[in-house]
PDB file of C-alpha atoms in Angstrom:
ATOM      1  CA  UNK A  15      12.254   9.493  -3.157  1.00  0.00           C
ATOM      2  CA  UNK A  16      13.343   6.435  -1.509  1.00  0.00           C
ATOM      3  CA  UNK A  17      10.477   4.538  -1.538  1.00  0.00           C
ATOM      4  CA  UNK A  18       9.331   5.205  -5.019  1.00  0.00           C
ATOM      5  CA  UNK A  19      10.212   1.627  -6.485  1.00  0.00           C
ATOM      6  CA  UNK A  20       8.753  -0.147  -3.695  1.00  0.00           C
ATOM      7  CA  UNK A  21       5.377   2.177  -4.098  1.00  0.00           C
ATOM      8  CA  UNK A  22       5.196   1.020  -7.879  1.00  0.00           C
ATOM      9  CA  UNK A  23       5.666  -2.642  -7.055  1.00  0.00           C
ATOM     10  CA  UNK A  24       2.700  -2.339  -4.514  1.00  0.00           C
ATOM     11  CA  UNK A  25       0.518  -0.797  -6.882  1.00  0.00           C
ATOM     12  CA  UNK A  26       1.456  -3.459  -9.509  1.00  0.00           C
ATOM     13  CA  UNK A  27       0.950  -6.061  -6.977  1.00  0.00           C
ATOM     14  CA  UNK A  28      -2.585  -4.453  -6.272  1.00  0.00           C
ATOM     15  CA  UNK A  29      -3.197  -5.321  -9.997  1.00  0.00           C
ATOM     16  CA  UNK A  30      -2.527  -2.157 -11.752  1.00  0.00           C
ATOM     17  CA  UNK A  31      -0.573  -2.101 -15.127  1.00  0.00           C
ATOM     18  CA  UNK A  32       2.972  -1.030 -14.787  1.00  0.00           C
ATOM     19  CA  UNK A  33       2.370   2.449 -16.619  1.00  0.00           C
ATOM     20  CA  UNK A  34      -0.879   3.287 -14.511  1.00  0.00           C
ATOM     21  CA  UNK A  35       1.022   2.110 -11.387  1.00  0.00           C
ATOM     22  CA  UNK A  36       3.834   4.616 -12.403  1.00  0.00           C
ATOM     23  CA  UNK A  37       1.235   7.193 -13.059  1.00  0.00           C
ATOM     24  CA  UNK A  38      -0.355   6.773  -9.920  1.00  0.00           C
ATOM     25  CA  UNK A  39       2.745   6.697  -7.834  1.00  0.00           C
ATOM     26  CA  UNK A  40       3.847  10.002  -9.537  1.00  0.00           C
ATOM     27  CA  UNK A  41       0.549  11.658  -8.585  1.00  0.00           C
ATOM     28  CA  UNK A  42       0.997  10.578  -4.928  1.00  0.00           C
ATOM     29  CA  UNK A  43       4.704  12.094  -4.714  1.00  0.00           C
ATOM     30  CA  UNK A  44       3.522  15.103  -6.601  1.00  0.00           C
ATOM     31  CA  UNK A  45       0.987  15.678  -3.880  1.00  0.00           C
ATOM     32  CA  UNK A  46       3.607  14.940  -0.862  1.00  0.00           C
ATOM     33  CA  UNK A  47       5.547  17.668  -2.334  1.00  0.00           C
ATOM     34  CA  UNK A  48       2.550  20.123  -3.027  1.00  0.00           C
ATOM     35  CA  UNK A  49       1.413  19.007   1.149  1.00  0.00           C
ATOM     36  CA  UNK A  50       4.975  18.518   2.329  1.00  0.00           C
ATOM     37  CA  UNK A  51       5.031  21.425   4.967  1.00  0.00           C
ATOM     38  CA  UNK A  52       1.921  19.750   6.831  1.00  0.00           C
ATOM     39  CA  UNK A  53       3.033  16.166   6.181  1.00  0.00           C
ATOM     40  CA  UNK A  54       6.438  16.846   8.074  1.00  0.00           C
ATOM     41  CA  UNK A  55       4.627  18.076  11.073  1.00  0.00           C
ATOM     42  CA  UNK A  56       2.732  14.810  11.305  1.00  0.00           C
ATOM     43  CA  UNK A  57       4.121  12.432  13.847  1.00  0.00           C
ATOM     44  CA  UNK A  58       4.474   9.905  11.314  1.00  0.00           C
ATOM     45  CA  UNK A  59       4.885  11.126   7.647  1.00  0.00           C
ATOM     46  CA  UNK A  60       5.742   7.844   6.006  1.00  0.00           C
ATOM     47  CA  UNK A  61       2.339   7.082   7.557  1.00  0.00           C
ATOM     48  CA  UNK A  62       0.469   9.972   5.991  1.00  0.00           C
ATOM     49  CA  UNK A  63       2.456   9.082   2.476  1.00  0.00           C
ATOM     50  CA  UNK A  64       1.373   5.422   2.842  1.00  0.00           C
ATOM     51  CA  UNK A  65      -2.241   6.368   3.380  1.00  0.00           C
ATOM     52  CA  UNK A  66      -2.525   8.698   0.410  1.00  0.00           C
ATOM     53  CA  UNK A  67      -0.789   6.166  -1.699  1.00  0.00           C
ATOM     54  CA  UNK A  68      -3.176   3.425  -0.698  1.00  0.00           C
ATOM     55  CA  UNK A  69      -6.045   5.675  -1.311  1.00  0.00           C
ATOM     56  CA  UNK A  70      -5.253   6.400  -4.885  1.00  0.00           C
ATOM     57  CA  UNK A  71      -4.190   2.824  -5.664  1.00  0.00           C
ATOM     58  CA  UNK A  72      -7.074   1.876  -4.605  1.00  0.00           C
ATOM     59  CA  UNK A  73      -9.387   4.200  -6.687  1.00  0.00           C
ATOM     60  CA  UNK A  74      -7.445   3.539  -9.591  1.00  0.00           C
ATOM     61  CA  UNK A  75      -8.263  -0.365  -9.037  1.00  0.00           C
ATOM     62  CA  UNK A  76     -11.929   0.419  -8.588  1.00  0.00           C
ATOM     63  CA  UNK A  77     -11.766   2.876 -11.891  1.00  0.00           C
ATOM     64  CA  UNK A  78      -9.604   0.083 -13.688  1.00  0.00           C
ATOM     65  CA  UNK A  79     -12.587  -2.625 -12.541  1.00  0.00           C
ATOM     66  CA  UNK A  80     -15.497  -0.258 -13.751  1.00  0.00           C
ATOM     67  CA  UNK A  81     -13.767   0.327 -17.221  1.00  0.00           C
ATOM     68  CA  UNK A  82     -12.827  -3.390 -18.138  1.00  0.00           C
ATOM     69  CA  UNK A  83     -15.655  -5.017 -16.366  1.00  0.00           C
ATOM     70  CA  UNK A  84     -13.069  -7.537 -14.579  1.00  0.00           C
ATOM     71  CA  UNK A  85     -11.883  -8.292 -11.333  1.00  0.00           C
ATOM     72  CA  UNK A  86      -9.096  -5.696 -10.665  1.00  0.00           C
ATOM     73  CA  UNK A  87      -8.223  -6.687  -7.227  1.00  0.00           C
ATOM     74  CA  UNK A  88      -5.500  -9.023  -5.847  1.00  0.00           C
ATOM     75  CA  UNK A  89      -6.167 -11.873  -3.879  1.00  0.00           C
ATOM     76  CA  UNK A  90      -5.212 -10.614  -0.791  1.00  0.00           C
ATOM     77  CA  UNK A  91      -7.383  -7.525  -0.809  1.00  0.00           C
ATOM     78  CA  UNK A  92     -10.428  -9.915  -1.738  1.00  0.00           C
ATOM     79  CA  UNK A  93     -10.344 -11.489   1.316  1.00  0.00           C
ATOM     80  CA  UNK A  94      -8.943  -8.723   3.729  1.00  0.00           C
ATOM     81  CA  UNK A  95      -9.096  -5.116   3.572  1.00  0.00           C
ATOM     82  CA  UNK A  96      -7.190  -2.391   4.875  1.00  0.00           C
ATOM     83  CA  UNK A  97      -3.848  -2.481   6.808  1.00  0.00           C
ATOM     84  CA  UNK A  98      -3.935  -6.494   7.331  1.00  0.00           C
ATOM     85  CA  UNK A  99      -4.175  -6.989   3.492  1.00  0.00           C
ATOM     86  CA  UNK A 100      -1.387  -4.142   2.837  1.00  0.00           C
ATOM     87  CA  UNK A 101       0.963  -6.279   5.337  1.00  0.00           C
ATOM     88  CA  UNK A 102       0.320  -9.561   3.882  1.00  0.00           C
ATOM     89  CA  UNK A 103       1.151  -8.342   0.136  1.00  0.00           C
ATOM     90  CA  UNK A 104       4.125  -6.517   1.365  1.00  0.00           C
ATOM     91  CA  UNK A 105       5.749  -9.372   3.397  1.00  0.00           C
ATOM     92  CA  UNK A 106       4.853 -12.293   1.104  1.00  0.00           C
ATOM     93  CA  UNK A 107       4.208 -11.046  -2.415  1.00  0.00           C
ATOM     94  CA  UNK A 108       7.025  -8.367  -2.215  1.00  0.00           C
ATOM     95  CA  UNK A 109       9.285 -10.439   0.164  1.00  0.00           C
ATOM     96  CA  UNK A 110       9.884  -7.165   2.169  1.00  0.00           C
ATOM     97  CA  UNK A 111      10.924  -7.902   6.011  1.00  0.00           C
ATOM     98  CA  UNK A 112       8.818  -6.789   8.864  1.00  0.00           C
ATOM     99  CA  UNK A 113      11.317  -3.994   9.429  1.00  0.00           C
ATOM    100  CA  UNK A 114      11.034  -2.839   5.851  1.00  0.00           C
ATOM    101  CA  UNK A 115       7.117  -3.356   5.948  1.00  0.00           C
ATOM    102  CA  UNK A 116       6.915  -1.136   8.874  1.00  0.00           C
ATOM    103  CA  UNK A 117       9.316   1.539   7.444  1.00  0.00           C
ATOM    104  CA  UNK A 118       7.415   1.803   3.971  1.00  0.00           C
ATOM    105  CA  UNK A 119       3.875   1.725   5.869  1.00  0.00           C
ATOM    106  CA  UNK A 120       5.041   4.435   8.520  1.00  0.00           C
ATOM    107  CA  UNK A 121       4.065   1.789  11.099  1.00  0.00           C
ATOM    108  CA  UNK A 122       6.258   0.355  14.186  1.00  0.00           C
ATOM    109  CA  UNK A 123       7.461  -3.338  13.454  1.00  0.00           C
ATOM    110  CA  UNK A 124       4.779  -4.733  16.768  1.00  0.00           C
ATOM    111  CA  UNK A 125       1.918  -3.034  14.479  1.00  0.00           C
ATOM    112  CA  UNK A 126       3.089  -4.723  11.374  1.00  0.00           C
ATOM    113  CA  UNK A 127       3.142  -7.937  13.596  1.00  0.00           C
ATOM    114  CA  UNK A 128      -0.217  -7.543  14.778  1.00  0.00           C
ATOM    115  CA  UNK A 129      -1.580  -6.756  11.667  1.00  0.00           C
ATOM    116  CA  UNK A 130       0.204  -9.962   9.949  1.00  0.00           C
ATOM    117  CA  UNK A 131      -1.296 -12.080  12.908  1.00  0.00           C
ATOM    118  CA  UNK A 132      -4.730 -11.162  12.354  1.00  0.00           C
ATOM    119  CA  UNK A 133      -4.582 -11.104   8.713  1.00  0.00           C
ATOM    120  CA  UNK A 134      -2.838 -14.680   8.856  1.00  0.00           C
ATOM    121  CA  UNK A 135      -6.018 -15.792  11.363  1.00  0.00           C
ATOM    122  CA  UNK A 136      -8.584 -14.410   9.087  1.00  0.00           C
ATOM    123  CA  UNK A 137      -7.237 -16.442   5.976  1.00  0.00           C
ATOM    124  CA  UNK A 138      -6.553 -19.495   7.972  1.00  0.00           C
ATOM    125  CA  UNK A 139      -9.774 -19.457   9.840  1.00  0.00           C
ATOM    126  CA  UNK A 140     -12.452 -22.385   8.884  1.00  0.00           C
ATOM    127  CA  UNK A 141     -15.178 -21.050   6.512  1.00  0.00           C
TER     128      UNK A 141
END
């Protein structure tokens, strides 16, 4: 799959070890193959794939925290949740362009821009 390496980078950036990140991505790719007929009928197949990845990475990160009794979340996901955290991580930690971020997440560039601005405003707001 064309996004496999970026999916692994995302999982690594979410504090998963390399082997676990690769295993999670492989499980997502296998699930995508199994559910491809339903996914391809979606208006936004890339978004469906992204949501599956995010869900499985979050579950793996949660399990890692439980088994290691240490903080397993990256800093941006400790402060933000959901789409804003993912956009900031992809844009600034993985250095993807707005278009690359949108493509990877199955969003439109304006949606990414809004999430980026919202996330930044939350991070920069006085405590």
